[in-house]
Amino acid sequence: SQTIHQWPATLVQPVGSPLSLECTVEGTSNPNLYWYRQAAGRGLQLLFYSVGIGQISSEVPQNLSASRPQDRQFILSSKKLLLSDSGFYLCAWRDFNEQYFGPGTRLTVT
Amino acid sequence: GQQLNQSPQSMFIQEGEDVSMNCTSSSIFNTWLWYKQDPGEGPVLLIALYKAGELTSNGRLTAQFGITRKDSFLNISASIPSDVGIYFCAGRSTGGTSYGKLTFGQGTILTVHP
């Protein structure tokens, strides 16, 4: 069966520090992968999606970037965090017509 | 762009009551998905719908894909305290280069009083 992992689960970072969030999927190959941000427990905002290694599409211009160095690995990064980057970050993968989410990373920028 | 209007935004009900929520779209979708999110966790897929008019159940949950393909509803019967959470609808449109991108509703916050 397929599983999706995210780490870390929680993170507290100061403004201006770098960020790296990791997502890995097991049990499938060449999945479509997605990064979402959720603020205040409502509304899922799509940030990036990837259909393959090295292929990244950005949905919203912002302070973040994404990379896909391996087939089942998706990374969300920032060089300098802003206070507005705080939120709950969710990775997801697509299985035919369905989409499954990871457990999420709670990021607090102080 | 595509928009999904999900209503109601929140519901406060007594245990044992039935719940109904719905989503309407400005665009036609070929897939409707319903998720539940518990606090601090990722959304969990409850029901997937693929055909207009389709009615699908998962335990006490029932969801329907609207005939116009622009709406869907979710019903929860005989609610229990563990039904508390945020429910999201999501739709995927036909064709194009959407790469499977889903459009999400803003969520319905459900509170169940024992």
PDB file of C-alpha atoms in Angstrom:
ATOM      1  CA  SER A   1       0.000   0.000   0.000  1.00  0.00           C
ATOM      2  CA  GLN A   2       1.027   3.570  -0.517  1.00  0.00           C
ATOM      3  CA  THR A   3       2.078   5.870   2.308  1.00  0.00           C
ATOM      4  CA  ILE A   4       3.179   9.463   2.417  1.00  0.00           C
ATOM      5  CA  HIS A   5       5.550  10.912   4.980  1.00  0.00           C
ATOM      6  CA  GLN A   6       6.338  14.480   5.932  1.00  0.00           C
ATOM      7  CA  TRP A   7       8.967  15.840   8.270  1.00  0.00           C
ATOM      8  CA  PRO A   8       9.425  17.525  10.477  1.00  0.00           C
ATOM      9  CA  ALA A   9       5.980  17.423  12.081  1.00  0.00           C
ATOM     10  CA  THR A  10       6.450  20.817  13.698  1.00  0.00           C
ATOM     11  CA  LEU A  11       9.005  23.549  13.218  1.00  0.00           C
ATOM     12  CA  VAL A  12       9.648  26.922  14.817  1.00  0.00           C
ATOM     13  CA  GLN A  13      11.986  29.155  12.858  1.00  0.00           C
ATOM     14  CA  PRO A  14      13.052  32.801  13.188  1.00  0.00           C
ATOM     15  CA  VAL A  15      12.351  35.319  10.475  1.00  0.00           C
ATOM     16  CA  GLY A  16      15.101  35.335   7.871  1.00  0.00           C
ATOM     17  CA  SER A  17      16.180  31.744   8.453  1.00  0.00           C
ATOM     18  CA  PRO A  18      16.124  29.081   5.701  1.00  0.00           C
ATOM     19  CA  LEU A  19      13.520  26.349   5.399  1.00  0.00           C
ATOM     20  CA  SER A  20      13.480  22.814   4.122  1.00  0.00           C
ATOM     21  CA  LEU A  21      10.420  20.579   4.399  1.00  0.00           C
ATOM     22  CA  GLU A  22      10.517  17.079   3.008  1.00  0.00           C
ATOM     23  CA  CYS A  23       7.842  14.794   1.639  1.00  0.00           C
ATOM     24  CA  THR A  24       8.333  11.205   0.513  1.00  0.00           C
ATOM     25  CA  VAL A  25       5.903   8.716  -0.942  1.00  0.00           C
ATOM     26  CA  GLU A  26       6.209   4.946  -0.697  1.00  0.00           C
ATOM     27  CA  GLY A  27       4.538   2.214  -2.691  1.00  0.00           C
ATOM     28  CA  THR A  28       4.101   4.023  -5.992  1.00  0.00           C
ATOM     29  CA  SER A  29       6.226   5.320  -8.828  1.00  0.00           C
ATOM     30  CA  ASN A  30       6.170   8.575 -10.790  1.00  0.00           C
ATOM     31  CA  PRO A  31       3.325  10.098  -8.783  1.00  0.00           C
ATOM     32  CA  ASN A  32       2.009  13.610  -9.263  1.00  0.00           C
ATOM     33  CA  LEU A  33       3.023  15.467  -6.100  1.00  0.00           C
ATOM     34  CA  TYR A  34       1.612  18.635  -4.586  1.00  0.00           C
ATOM     35  CA  TRP A  35       2.470  21.153  -1.844  1.00  0.00           C
ATOM     36  CA  TYR A  36      -0.373  23.017  -0.137  1.00  0.00           C
ATOM     37  CA  ARG A  37      -0.468  25.602   2.612  1.00  0.00           C
ATOM     38  CA  GLN A  38      -3.336  25.930   5.027  1.00  0.00           C
ATOM     39  CA  ALA A  39      -3.751  29.025   7.180  1.00  0.00           C
ATOM     40  CA  ALA A  40      -5.867  29.177  10.329  1.00  0.00           C
ATOM     41  CA  GLY A  41      -7.368  25.717   9.762  1.00  0.00           C
ATOM     42  CA  ARG A  42      -9.269  26.760   6.661  1.00  0.00           C
ATOM     43  CA  GLY A  43      -8.675  26.822   2.929  1.00  0.00           C
ATOM     44  CA  LEU A  44      -6.076  24.778   1.119  1.00  0.00           C
ATOM     45  CA  GLN A  45      -3.851  26.853  -1.122  1.00  0.00           C
ATOM     46  CA  LEU A  46      -1.937  24.978  -3.797  1.00  0.00           C
ATOM     47  CA  LEU A  47       1.674  26.153  -3.856  1.00  0.00           C
ATOM     48  CA  PHE A  48       3.502  23.784  -6.214  1.00  0.00           C
ATOM     49  CA  TYR A  49       2.922  20.625  -8.163  1.00  0.00           C
ATOM     50  CA  SER A  50       5.217  18.211  -9.932  1.00  0.00           C
ATOM     51  CA  VAL A  51       4.561  15.582 -12.578  1.00  0.00           C
ATOM     52  CA  GLY A  52       8.082  14.162 -12.536  1.00  0.00           C
ATOM     53  CA  ILE A  53      11.700  14.524 -11.439  1.00  0.00           C
ATOM     54  CA  GLY A  54      12.909  18.067 -11.888  1.00  0.00           C
ATOM     55  CA  GLN A  55       9.496  19.252 -13.134  1.00  0.00           C
ATOM     56  CA  ILE A  56       7.994  21.912 -10.883  1.00  0.00           C
ATOM     57  CA  SER A  57       5.089  24.238 -11.518  1.00  0.00           C
ATOM     58  CA  SER A  58       4.380  27.158  -9.240  1.00  0.00           C
ATOM     59  CA  GLU A  59       0.844  28.240  -8.593  1.00  0.00           C
ATOM     60  CA  VAL A  60       1.430  31.333  -6.489  1.00  0.00           C
ATOM     61  CA  PRO A  61       4.442  33.709  -6.657  1.00  0.00           C
ATOM     62  CA  GLN A  62       5.950  33.800  -3.198  1.00  0.00           C
ATOM     63  CA  ASN A  63       8.925  33.388  -0.946  1.00  0.00           C
ATOM     64  CA  LEU A  64       9.020  29.617  -1.392  1.00  0.00           C
ATOM     65  CA  SER A  65      10.460  27.179  -3.906  1.00  0.00           C
ATOM     66  CA  ALA A  66      10.098  23.460  -4.507  1.00  0.00           C
ATOM     67  CA  SER A  67      12.309  20.746  -5.892  1.00  0.00           C
ATOM     68  CA  ARG A  68      11.908  17.097  -6.827  1.00  0.00           C
ATOM     69  CA  PRO A  69      15.346  15.492  -6.751  1.00  0.00           C
ATOM     70  CA  GLN A  70      14.002  11.928  -6.790  1.00  0.00           C
ATOM     71  CA  ASP A  71      10.875  10.271  -8.120  1.00  0.00           C
ATOM     72  CA  ARG A  72       9.185   9.992  -4.739  1.00  0.00           C
ATOM     73  CA  GLN A  73      10.719  12.963  -2.942  1.00  0.00           C
ATOM     74  CA  PHE A  74       9.330  16.478  -2.941  1.00  0.00           C
ATOM     75  CA  ILE A  75      11.010  19.319  -1.042  1.00  0.00           C
ATOM     76  CA  LEU A  76       9.699  22.748  -0.088  1.00  0.00           C
ATOM     77  CA  SER A  77      12.317  25.402   0.604  1.00  0.00           C
ATOM     78  CA  SER A  78      12.897  29.012   1.402  1.00  0.00           C
ATOM     79  CA  LYS A  79      16.095  31.028   1.627  1.00  0.00           C
ATOM     80  CA  LYS A  80      14.659  33.567   4.075  1.00  0.00           C
ATOM     81  CA  LEU A  81      11.437  32.978   5.950  1.00  0.00           C
ATOM     82  CA  LEU A  82       8.841  35.682   6.473  1.00  0.00           C
ATOM     83  CA  LEU A  83       6.290  35.886   9.257  1.00  0.00           C
ATOM     84  CA  SER A  84       3.587  35.308   6.647  1.00  0.00           C
ATOM     85  CA  ASP A  85       5.101  31.907   5.823  1.00  0.00           C
ATOM     86  CA  SER A  86       3.656  30.500   9.046  1.00  0.00           C
ATOM     87  CA  GLY A  87       1.029  27.844   8.464  1.00  0.00           C
ATOM     88  CA  PHE A  88       0.282  24.184   8.052  1.00  0.00           C
ATOM     89  CA  TYR A  89       2.042  22.664   5.041  1.00  0.00           C
ATOM     90  CA  LEU A  90       0.595  19.612   3.403  1.00  0.00           C
ATOM     91  CA  CYS A  91       2.096  17.332   0.795  1.00  0.00           C
ATOM     92  CA  ALA A  92      -0.211  15.246  -1.370  1.00  0.00           C
ATOM     93  CA  TRP A  93       0.034  12.688  -4.146  1.00  0.00           C
ATOM     94  CA  ARG A  94      -2.385  11.665  -6.855  1.00  0.00           C
ATOM     95  CA  ASP A  95      -3.560   8.110  -7.416  1.00  0.00           C
ATOM     96  CA  PHE A  96      -5.546   8.128 -10.679  1.00  0.00           C
ATOM     97  CA  ASN A  97      -8.591  10.264  -9.821  1.00  0.00           C
ATOM     98  CA  GLU A  98      -8.005  10.455  -6.089  1.00  0.00           C
ATOM     99  CA  GLN A  99      -5.595  12.527  -4.040  1.00  0.00           C
ATOM    100  CA  TYR A 100      -4.131  11.656  -0.662  1.00  0.00           C
ATOM    101  CA  PHE A 101      -2.523  13.947   1.875  1.00  0.00           C
ATOM    102  CA  GLY A 102       0.390  13.548   4.229  1.00  0.00           C
ATOM    103  CA  PRO A 103       0.206  14.307   7.948  1.00  0.00           C
ATOM    104  CA  GLY A 104       1.425  17.882   7.499  1.00  0.00           C
ATOM    105  CA  THR A 105       4.105  20.141   8.982  1.00  0.00           C
ATOM    106  CA  ARG A 106       3.158  22.957  11.347  1.00  0.00           C
ATOM    107  CA  LEU A 107       5.539  25.886  10.685  1.00  0.00           C
ATOM    108  CA  THR A 108       5.687  28.850  13.034  1.00  0.00           C
ATOM    109  CA  VAL A 109       7.893  31.759  12.025  1.00  0.00           C
ATOM    110  CA  THR A 110       8.801  33.983  14.972  1.00  0.00           C
TER     111      THR A 110
ATOM    112  CA  GLY B   1     -10.401  30.828 -12.317  1.00  0.00           C
ATOM    113  CA  GLN B   2     -12.472  28.024 -10.921  1.00  0.00           C
ATOM    114  CA  GLN B   3     -14.264  28.656  -7.646  1.00  0.00           C
ATOM    115  CA  LEU B   4     -16.013  26.346  -5.242  1.00  0.00           C
ATOM    116  CA  ASN B   5     -18.581  27.670  -2.825  1.00  0.00           C
ATOM    117  CA  GLN B   6     -18.993  25.400   0.156  1.00  0.00           C
ATOM    118  CA  SER B   7     -21.790  25.872   2.658  1.00  0.00           C
ATOM    119  CA  PRO B   8     -22.460  26.191   5.431  1.00  0.00           C
ATOM    120  CA  GLN B   9     -19.174  27.549   6.767  1.00  0.00           C
ATOM    121  CA  SER B  10     -19.894  26.061  10.192  1.00  0.00           C
ATOM    122  CA  MET B  11     -22.478  23.915  11.902  1.00  0.00           C
ATOM    123  CA  PHE B  12     -23.292  23.312  15.558  1.00  0.00           C
ATOM    124  CA  ILE B  13     -25.472  20.256  16.066  1.00  0.00           C
ATOM    125  CA  GLN B  14     -26.559  17.827  18.741  1.00  0.00           C
ATOM    126  CA  GLU B  15     -25.341  14.277  18.754  1.00  0.00           C
ATOM    127  CA  GLY B  16     -27.717  12.079  16.783  1.00  0.00           C
ATOM    128  CA  GLU B  17     -28.765  14.764  14.314  1.00  0.00           C
ATOM    129  CA  ASP B  18     -28.247  14.486  10.580  1.00  0.00           C
ATOM    130  CA  VAL B  19     -25.902  16.884   8.775  1.00  0.00           C
ATOM    131  CA  SER B  20     -25.935  18.160   5.224  1.00  0.00           C
ATOM    132  CA  MET B  21     -23.372  20.308   3.447  1.00  0.00           C
ATOM    133  CA  ASN B  22     -22.866  21.157  -0.211  1.00  0.00           C
ATOM    134  CA  CYS B  23     -20.553  22.642  -2.770  1.00  0.00           C
ATOM    135  CA  THR B  24     -21.337  24.491  -5.951  1.00  0.00           C
ATOM    136  CA  SER B  25     -18.989  25.353  -8.753  1.00  0.00           C
ATOM    137  CA  SER B  26     -18.843  27.861 -11.561  1.00  0.00           C
ATOM    138  CA  SER B  27     -17.302  25.152 -13.746  1.00  0.00           C
ATOM    139  CA  ILE B  28     -18.088  21.582 -14.667  1.00  0.00           C
ATOM    140  CA  PHE B  29     -16.153  18.921 -12.786  1.00  0.00           C
ATOM    141  CA  ASN B  30     -15.564  15.301 -13.698  1.00  0.00           C
ATOM    142  CA  THR B  31     -14.545  14.267 -10.200  1.00  0.00           C
ATOM    143  CA  TRP B  32     -15.782  15.284  -6.773  1.00  0.00           C
ATOM    144  CA  LEU B  33     -13.934  14.351  -3.597  1.00  0.00           C
ATOM    145  CA  TRP B  34     -14.962  14.831   0.029  1.00  0.00           C
ATOM    146  CA  TYR B  35     -12.392  15.033   2.822  1.00  0.00           C
ATOM    147  CA  LYS B  36     -12.433  15.280   6.600  1.00  0.00           C
ATOM    148  CA  GLN B  37      -9.654  16.966   8.535  1.00  0.00           C
ATOM    149  CA  ASP B  38      -9.073  16.488  12.245  1.00  0.00           C
ATOM    150  CA  PRO B  39      -7.144  19.205  14.124  1.00  0.00           C
ATOM    151  CA  GLY B  40      -3.433  19.104  13.399  1.00  0.00           C
ATOM    152  CA  GLU B  41      -3.709  16.355  10.809  1.00  0.00           C
ATOM    153  CA  GLY B  42      -3.885  16.074   7.051  1.00  0.00           C
ATOM    154  CA  PRO B  43      -7.257  15.727   5.308  1.00  0.00           C
ATOM    155  CA  VAL B  44      -8.504  12.171   4.901  1.00  0.00           C
ATOM    156  CA  LEU B  45     -10.428  11.146   1.811  1.00  0.00           C
ATOM    157  CA  LEU B  46     -13.974  10.071   2.678  1.00  0.00           C
ATOM    158  CA  ILE B  47     -15.772   9.609  -0.630  1.00  0.00           C
ATOM    159  CA  ALA B  48     -14.895   9.939  -4.307  1.00  0.00           C
ATOM    160  CA  LEU B  49     -17.505  10.541  -7.032  1.00  0.00           C
ATOM    161  CA  TYR B  50     -16.885  10.128 -10.752  1.00  0.00           C
ATOM    162  CA  LYS B  51     -20.215  10.260 -12.602  1.00  0.00           C
ATOM    163  CA  ALA B  52     -23.040  12.784 -12.722  1.00  0.00           C
ATOM    164  CA  GLY B  53     -25.914  11.584 -10.568  1.00  0.00           C
ATOM    165  CA  GLU B  54     -23.736   9.095  -8.712  1.00  0.00           C
ATOM    166  CA  LEU B  55     -24.745   8.471  -5.110  1.00  0.00           C
ATOM    167  CA  THR B  56     -22.116   6.825  -2.908  1.00  0.00           C
ATOM    168  CA  SER B  57     -22.162   5.835   0.752  1.00  0.00           C
ATOM    169  CA  ASN B  58     -19.406   5.180   3.255  1.00  0.00           C
ATOM    170  CA  GLY B  59     -20.957   4.065   6.527  1.00  0.00           C
ATOM    171  CA  ARG B  60     -23.075   6.951   7.830  1.00  0.00           C
ATOM    172  CA  LEU B  61     -21.799   9.229   5.063  1.00  0.00           C
ATOM    173  CA  THR B  62     -23.547   9.678   1.737  1.00  0.00           C
ATOM    174  CA  ALA B  63     -22.402  11.928  -1.085  1.00  0.00           C
ATOM    175  CA  GLN B  64     -23.862  12.729  -4.477  1.00  0.00           C
ATOM    176  CA  PHE B  65     -22.431  14.062  -7.719  1.00  0.00           C
ATOM    177  CA  GLY B  66     -24.906  16.624  -9.023  1.00  0.00           C
ATOM    178  CA  ILE B  67     -26.622  16.096 -12.376  1.00  0.00           C
ATOM    179  CA  THR B  68     -25.323  19.418 -13.691  1.00  0.00           C
ATOM    180  CA  ARG B  69     -21.769  18.363 -12.694  1.00  0.00           C
ATOM    181  CA  LYS B  70     -21.438  21.698 -10.938  1.00  0.00           C
ATOM    182  CA  ASP B  71     -22.425  20.632  -7.451  1.00  0.00           C
ATOM    183  CA  SER B  72     -22.124  17.927  -4.846  1.00  0.00           C
ATOM    184  CA  PHE B  73     -23.455  17.318  -1.377  1.00  0.00           C
ATOM    185  CA  LEU B  74     -22.409  15.312   1.663  1.00  0.00           C
ATOM    186  CA  ASN B  75     -24.806  13.982   4.280  1.00  0.00           C
ATOM    187  CA  ILE B  76     -23.875  12.541   7.648  1.00  0.00           C
ATOM    188  CA  SER B  77     -26.571  10.599   9.432  1.00  0.00           C
ATOM    189  CA  ALA B  78     -26.916  10.155  13.201  1.00  0.00           C
ATOM    190  CA  SER B  79     -23.872  12.289  14.040  1.00  0.00           C
ATOM    191  CA  ILE B  80     -21.511  11.273  16.826  1.00  0.00           C
ATOM    192  CA  PRO B  81     -18.858  13.301  18.680  1.00  0.00           C
ATOM    193  CA  SER B  82     -16.006  11.922  16.566  1.00  0.00           C
ATOM    194  CA  ASP B  83     -17.600  13.491  13.466  1.00  0.00           C
ATOM    195  CA  VAL B  84     -16.194  16.810  14.689  1.00  0.00           C
ATOM    196  CA  GLY B  85     -13.745  18.351  12.241  1.00  0.00           C
ATOM    197  CA  ILE B  86     -13.493  20.306   9.022  1.00  0.00           C
ATOM    198  CA  TYR B  87     -15.073  18.845   5.901  1.00  0.00           C
ATOM    199  CA  PHE B  88     -13.765  19.863   2.494  1.00  0.00           C
ATOM    200  CA  CYS B  89     -15.146  19.298  -0.952  1.00  0.00           C
ATOM    201  CA  ALA B  90     -12.811  19.256  -3.926  1.00  0.00           C
ATOM    202  CA  GLY B  91     -13.408  19.063  -7.638  1.00  0.00           C
ATOM    203  CA  ARG B  92     -11.326  18.272 -10.663  1.00  0.00           C
ATOM    204  CA  SER B  93     -12.310  19.616 -14.064  1.00  0.00           C
ATOM    205  CA  THR B  94     -12.182  17.924 -17.421  1.00  0.00           C
ATOM    206  CA  GLY B  95      -9.352  18.116 -19.882  1.00  0.00           C
ATOM    207  CA  GLY B  96      -6.781  20.839 -20.200  1.00  0.00           C
ATOM    208  CA  THR B  97      -3.357  20.783 -18.612  1.00  0.00           C
ATOM    209  CA  SER B  98      -4.635  20.745 -15.082  1.00  0.00           C
ATOM    210  CA  TYR B  99      -2.269  17.904 -14.115  1.00  0.00           C
ATOM    211  CA  GLY B 100      -4.884  16.647 -11.720  1.00  0.00           C
ATOM    212  CA  LYS B 101      -5.117  19.853  -9.766  1.00  0.00           C
ATOM    213  CA  LEU B 102      -8.036  19.985  -7.415  1.00  0.00           C
ATOM    214  CA  THR B 103     -10.111  23.031  -6.570  1.00  0.00           C
ATOM    215  CA  PHE B 104     -11.089  23.038  -2.888  1.00  0.00           C
ATOM    216  CA  GLY B 105     -14.012  24.510  -1.042  1.00  0.00           C
ATOM    217  CA  GLN B 106     -13.312  26.633   2.021  1.00  0.00           C
ATOM    218  CA  GLY B 107     -14.493  23.925   4.368  1.00  0.00           C
ATOM    219  CA  THR B 108     -17.367  23.335   6.763  1.00  0.00           C
ATOM    220  CA  ILE B 109     -16.476  23.283  10.463  1.00  0.00           C
ATOM    221  CA  LEU B 110     -18.669  20.729  12.217  1.00  0.00           C
ATOM    222  CA  THR B 111     -19.182  20.798  15.984  1.00  0.00           C
ATOM    223  CA  VAL B 112     -21.203  18.039  17.631  1.00  0.00           C
ATOM    224  CA  HIS B 113     -22.530  18.565  21.145  1.00  0.00           C
ATOM    225  CA  PRO B 114     -22.971  15.369  23.177  1.00  0.00           C
TER     226      PRO B 114
END
